[in-house]
Coordinates of C-alpha atoms and ligand atoms in Angstrom, one line a residue:
M1 CA 20.3 -5.1 14.7
T2 CA 20.0 -1.6 13.3
S3 CA 21.6 -0.1 10.6
H4 CA 25.0 1.6 10.4
T5 CA 24.0 4.8 8.9
V6 CA 20.6 5.0 10.4
Q7 CA 19.9 4.7 14.1
K8 CA 17.7 7.8 14.9
I9 CA 14.3 8.5 13.1
V10 CA 12.0 11.1 13.2
L11 CA 8.5 9.9 11.9
I12 CA 6.1 12.7 10.4
G13 CA 2.5 11.2 10.6
A14 CA 0.6 8.6 12.6
G15 CA -1.7 6.9 10.2
R16 CA -1.8 3.3 9.2
L17 CA 1.6 3.3 7.3
A18 CA 3.3 5.3 10.2
T19 CA 1.9 3.0 12.5
N20 CA 3.1 -0.2 11.1
F21 CA 6.6 1.3 10.3
A22 CA 7.0 2.6 13.5
F23 CA 6.4 -0.8 15.3
S24 CA 8.6 -2.6 12.7
L25 CA 11.2 0.3 13.8
R26 CA 11.1 -0.7 17.5
K27 CA 11.3 -4.4 16.6
K28 CA 14.5 -3.8 15.1
N29 CA 15.9 -1.4 18.0
F30 CA 15.9 1.8 15.8
R31 CA 15.4 4.9 18.1
I32 CA 12.2 7.1 17.0
L33 CA 13.4 10.6 18.5
Q34 CA 9.9 12.1 17.5
V35 CA 6.6 11.4 16.3
Y36 CA 5.0 14.5 14.4
N37 CA 1.1 14.5 13.7
R38 CA -1.3 17.1 12.5
T39 CA -3.9 15.8 15.2
R40 CA -2.3 15.4 18.7
E41 CA -4.4 12.3 19.9
P42 CA -3.4 9.8 17.4
G43 CA 0.5 11.1 17.5
L44 CA 0.6 11.2 21.2
R45 CA -0.7 7.7 21.3
L46 CA 1.6 6.2 18.7
A47 CA 4.7 8.3 20.2
N48 CA 3.9 6.7 23.5
Q49 CA 3.3 3.2 22.1
V50 CA 6.9 3.4 20.5
S51 CA 8.7 5.3 23.4
S52 CA 9.1 8.2 21.5
L53 CA 8.2 12.0 21.8
F54 CA 4.9 13.6 20.5
I55 CA 5.7 16.9 18.7
H56 CA 2.7 19.0 17.4
D57 CA 4.7 21.9 15.8
I58 CA 6.3 20.6 12.6
K59 CA 8.7 23.6 13.3
D60 CA 10.2 21.3 16.4
I61 CA 11.6 18.4 14.5
S62 CA 15.0 17.7 15.8
P63 CA 17.8 18.2 13.2
Q64 CA 19.6 15.1 15.1
A65 CA 18.0 12.2 13.3
D66 CA 19.5 10.2 10.3
L67 CA 16.4 9.4 8.6
Y68 CA 13.1 11.7 8.4
A69 CA 10.1 9.3 7.3
I70 CA 7.3 11.5 5.8
A71 CA 3.9 9.2 6.1
V72 CA 1.3 11.5 5.3
S73 CA -1.6 11.2 2.8
D74 CA -0.1 11.5 -0.8
Q75 CA -2.4 14.7 -1.4
V76 CA -0.5 16.6 1.3
L77 CA 2.9 15.1 0.9
M78 CA 4.1 18.5 -1.0
E79 CA 2.7 20.9 1.7
V80 CA 4.2 18.7 4.4
A81 CA 7.7 18.4 2.7
Q82 CA 7.7 22.3 2.1
Q83 CA 7.8 22.8 6.0
I84 CA 10.8 20.6 6.6
R85 CA 14.2 21.9 6.0
L86 CA 17.2 20.0 6.5
K87 CA 20.8 19.6 5.1
N88 CA 21.7 16.4 4.0
Q89 CA 19.9 14.1 6.3
L90 CA 17.9 11.1 4.5
V91 CA 14.3 12.3 4.0
I92 CA 12.0 9.6 2.5
H93 CA 8.2 8.9 1.7
F94 CA 6.2 6.0 1.2
S95 CA 4.1 7.1 -1.7
G96 CA 3.4 4.5 -4.3
T97 CA 2.6 7.5 -6.8
A98 CA 3.9 10.8 -5.5
D99 CA 7.1 12.3 -7.1
L100 CA 10.7 11.9 -5.6
A101 CA 11.1 15.6 -6.3
L102 CA 8.5 16.6 -3.7
L103 CA 11.2 15.8 -1.3
D104 CA 13.8 18.3 -3.0
P105 CA 13.0 21.3 -0.5
C106 CA 13.8 18.9 2.5
S107 CA 17.2 17.9 1.8
S108 CA 19.8 17.1 -0.5
N109 CA 19.4 13.0 0.1
T110 CA 15.9 12.0 -0.5
G111 CA 14.3 8.6 -1.7
I112 CA 11.2 6.6 -1.5
L113 CA 10.5 3.5 0.4
Y114 CA 7.4 2.0 -1.3
A115 CA 5.8 -1.4 0.1
P116 CA 3.4 -3.2 -2.2
Q117 CA 1.2 -4.1 0.8
T118 CA -2.1 -3.2 2.6
F119 CA -1.3 -1.4 5.9
T120 CA -4.2 -1.2 8.4
Y121 CA -3.9 -0.2 12.2
N122 CA -3.8 -3.9 12.9
R123 CA -0.1 -4.0 12.7
K124 CA 0.5 -7.6 13.1
G125 CA 3.7 -8.2 10.9
G126 CA 4.2 -4.6 9.8
F127 CA 7.1 -4.0 7.6
L128 CA 9.1 -7.2 8.4
G129 CA 9.4 -9.6 5.3
I130 CA 7.5 -7.3 2.9
P131 CA 9.0 -6.6 -0.5
L132 CA 10.7 -2.8 0.0
C133 CA 11.2 -1.0 -3.1
I134 CA 13.7 1.9 -3.1
E135 CA 13.8 4.7 -5.3
A136 CA 16.6 7.5 -4.2
R137 CA 17.9 10.8 -5.6
N138 CA 21.6 9.8 -5.8
D139 CA 23.7 7.1 -4.9
R140 CA 24.4 8.3 -1.3
S141 CA 20.8 8.3 -0.5
R142 CA 19.9 4.9 -2.4
K143 CA 22.8 3.1 -0.2
T144 CA 21.9 4.7 3.0
L145 CA 18.1 3.8 2.2
A146 CA 19.0 0.1 0.8
D147 CA 21.2 -0.5 4.0
F148 CA 18.3 0.9 6.3
A149 CA 15.6 -1.2 4.5
S150 CA 17.6 -4.5 4.5
V151 CA 17.3 -4.5 8.3
L152 CA 13.2 -4.3 7.9
S153 CA 13.0 -6.7 5.5
D154 CA 15.4 -9.2 3.1
N155 CA 13.5 -8.3 0.3
I156 CA 14.7 -5.1 -1.5
Y157 CA 14.3 -4.2 -4.9
H158 CA 15.8 -1.0 -6.7
V159 CA 13.3 0.7 -9.1
G160 CA 12.8 3.7 -11.2
S161 CA 9.8 5.9 -10.9
A162 CA 7.7 4.3 -13.9
Q163 CA 8.1 0.9 -12.4
R164 CA 7.2 2.3 -8.6
R165 CA 4.1 3.5 -10.5
A166 CA 3.4 0.4 -12.3
L167 CA 3.8 -1.9 -9.2
H168 CA 1.4 0.6 -7.6
L169 CA -1.0 0.4 -10.0
S170 CA -0.9 -3.4 -10.1
A171 CA -1.3 -3.5 -6.5
I172 CA -4.3 -1.9 -6.7
F173 CA -5.9 -4.6 -8.9
A174 CA -4.4 -7.1 -6.9
G175 CA -4.8 -5.9 -3.5
N176 CA -7.7 -3.1 -3.2
F177 CA -10.0 -4.1 -6.0
T178 CA -9.9 -7.8 -5.0
N179 CA -10.8 -6.8 -1.3
F180 CA -13.7 -4.6 -2.5
M181 CA -15.0 -7.9 -4.5
Y182 CA -14.6 -9.9 -1.4
A183 CA -16.6 -6.9 0.3
I184 CA -19.5 -7.4 -2.2
A185 CA -19.3 -11.1 -1.7
E186 CA -19.7 -10.5 1.7
E187 CA -22.8 -8.4 1.5
I188 CA -24.6 -11.0 -1.1
L189 CA -23.9 -13.7 1.6
K190 CA -25.2 -11.8 4.0
E191 CA -28.6 -11.0 2.5
A192 CA -28.9 -14.8 2.0
D193 CA -28.2 -15.6 5.3
L194 CA -24.7 -17.4 4.9
P195 CA -21.1 -17.0 6.2
M196 CA -18.4 -15.7 4.5
T197 CA -16.4 -18.8 5.7
L198 CA -18.2 -20.7 2.7
L199 CA -15.9 -18.8 0.5
E200 CA -12.7 -19.5 2.4
P201 CA -11.5 -22.5 0.2
I202 CA -12.3 -20.6 -3.1
I203 CA -10.3 -17.5 -2.0
K204 CA -7.2 -19.3 -0.7
K205 CA -7.1 -21.5 -3.9
I206 CA -7.4 -18.2 -6.0
S207 CA -4.9 -16.5 -4.2
A208 CA -2.4 -19.4 -4.0
G209 CA -2.8 -19.6 -7.7
A210 CA -2.3 -15.7 -8.2
A211 CA 1.5 -16.4 -7.0
K212 CA 2.0 -18.3 -9.7
K213 CA 2.4 -17.9 -13.6
D214 CA -0.3 -17.8 -16.2
I215 CA -3.3 -16.7 -14.1
F216 CA -5.7 -16.2 -16.8
L217 CA -5.2 -19.7 -17.7
R218 CA -6.8 -20.4 -14.5
Q219 CA -10.0 -18.2 -15.0
T220 CA -13.3 -20.3 -14.3
G221 CA -16.9 -19.0 -14.3
P222 CA -19.6 -18.0 -16.4
A223 CA -17.8 -15.6 -18.2
I224 CA -14.9 -17.3 -19.6
R225 CA -17.5 -20.2 -20.8
E226 CA -19.5 -17.5 -22.3
D227 CA -22.7 -18.9 -20.5
H228 CA -24.9 -16.0 -21.1
T229 CA -27.8 -17.9 -19.3
T230 CA -25.9 -17.7 -16.0
I231 CA -24.9 -14.1 -16.7
R232 CA -28.4 -13.3 -17.4
D233 CA -29.6 -14.8 -14.2
H234 CA -26.8 -13.0 -12.1
L235 CA -27.7 -9.7 -13.8
R236 CA -31.4 -10.2 -12.9
I237 CA -30.7 -11.2 -9.5
L238 CA -28.6 -7.8 -9.1
S239 CA -31.3 -5.7 -10.6
E240 CA -31.9 -4.0 -7.1
K241 CA -28.3 -3.3 -6.7
P242 CA -27.2 -1.5 -9.7
E243 CA -23.5 -0.6 -8.4
F244 CA -22.6 -4.6 -8.2
R245 CA -24.7 -5.2 -11.4
D246 CA -22.4 -2.5 -13.2
I247 CA -19.2 -4.0 -12.0
Y248 CA -20.5 -7.9 -12.9
Q249 CA -21.4 -6.6 -16.1
L250 CA -18.1 -4.7 -17.1
L251 CA -16.1 -7.5 -15.5
T252 CA -17.7 -9.9 -17.6
E253 CA -17.5 -8.2 -20.5
S254 CA -13.8 -7.6 -20.1
I255 CA -13.0 -11.0 -19.4
I256 CA -14.6 -12.3 -22.7
H257 CA -12.7 -9.6 -24.7
Y258 CA -9.5 -10.3 -23.0
K259 CA -10.1 -14.3 -23.8
H260 CA -10.8 -13.5 -27.4
R261 CA -7.6 -11.3 -27.5
K262 CA -5.4 -13.7 -26.1
E263 CA -7.0 -16.3 -28.7
N264 CA -6.4 -14.2 -31.6
D265 CA -3.0 -13.5 -30.3
K266 CA -2.2 -17.0 -30.5
L267 CA -3.4 -17.3 -34.4
Ligands
NAP1 N1 -2.0 2.2 4.0 C1 -1.3 1.7 3.0 O1 -1.8 0.6 2.8 C2 -0.1 2.1 2.4 C3 0.5 1.4 1.7 C4 1.7 1.6 0.9 C5 2.1 3.1 0.8 N2 1.1 4.0 1.6 C6 1.7 5.4 1.8 O2 1.6 5.7 3.0 C7 1.7 7.2 2.9 C8 0.7 7.4 4.3 O3 -0.9 6.6 4.0 P1 -1.7 6.0 5.3 O4 -2.4 4.9 4.5 O5 -0.9 5.6 6.4 O6 -2.6 7.2 5.4 P2 -3.5 7.6 6.6 O7 -3.6 6.2 7.6 O8 -4.7 8.0 6.2 O9 -2.7 8.6 7.6 C9 -2.8 9.9 6.8 C10 -1.9 10.7 7.7 O10 -1.7 11.8 7.1 C11 -1.9 13.0 7.9 N3 -2.6 14.3 7.5 C12 -3.3 14.1 6.4 N4 -3.8 15.4 6.2 C13 -2.8 16.4 6.6 C14 -2.7 17.5 6.5 N5 -3.5 18.3 5.7 N6 -1.5 18.0 7.2 C15 -0.6 17.3 7.8 N7 -0.8 15.9 7.9 C16 -2.0 15.3 7.3 C17 -2.7 12.4 8.9 O11 -2.7 13.1 10.1 P3 -4.2 13.0 11.0 O12 -4.0 12.1 12.3 O13 -4.0 14.6 11.5 O14 -5.4 13.1 9.9 C18 -2.2 11.2 9.0 O15 -1.0 11.2 9.9 C19 1.0 7.5 1.7 O16 2.1 8.0 1.0 C20 0.6 6.5 1.1 O17 0.3 6.1 -0.1 C21 0.1 3.6 2.4

């Protein structure tokens, strides 16, 4: 099934998000007319993988597509958008933070498709089933984008700019920072000659709990117990790793302050 108004797509970028997006499009039988990328090799590879045509000059973008999807790094979105001039075809970006207005030079119909997910080159799943948050410049863009996005996922949200930014910020805490915590745990275990699999049950339990309400009520560990003996011991063990030690200290203090604030709120 494809969307009624969007069938042909031009993809700008061949990075992590573009790769997941492209494979999801192919699964749903959309036609990717062209893949543009600054660097030839990843662009050509992705174009071949999704039966598309690679273009290396952004000026060669076809005006025949229904949707132009700009999946480049946030820092260069403006620079890339300024090189794309269309009439009223829908142009979107995927950023959780970048302004929608960055796309104004491209077309009169613009939007954002923000997915609070972490995409790597391991594209298992891609966009399918992921919440897709839509922001659009006008009703026409919103309708076209919602119609298109609903083919990729049955989990569509309409958001404003402030909501999209808040969602992105929360995804940094819930996803990116958590992943870094796992990376720290992995390094500590490795140095003790222990496998990361030992933490699988706790990781599963915590992430299952995070899908429910009142997450802080399930906080355990020395910080919430204000067990300063254990905290001191951990800080001593981490004395050789000042960057991890600082994180431990900051999070511990933060948990204790947050606990006290919650207790005071109840009074
Ligand atoms: N990955 C995620 O988990 C995720 C999640 C949600 C939203 N997003 C959003 O998706 C968008 C793309 O992110 P990504 O993670 O896919 O990034 P990425 O994997 O780092 O890929 C970056 C893309 O931008 C291109 N690029 C970088 N500098 C450029 C320049 N100066 N001129 C032209 N193209 C340039 C790269 O081309 P080269 O191959 O030539 O370097 C590549 O195609 C961003 O808006 C990001 O916020 C990403």
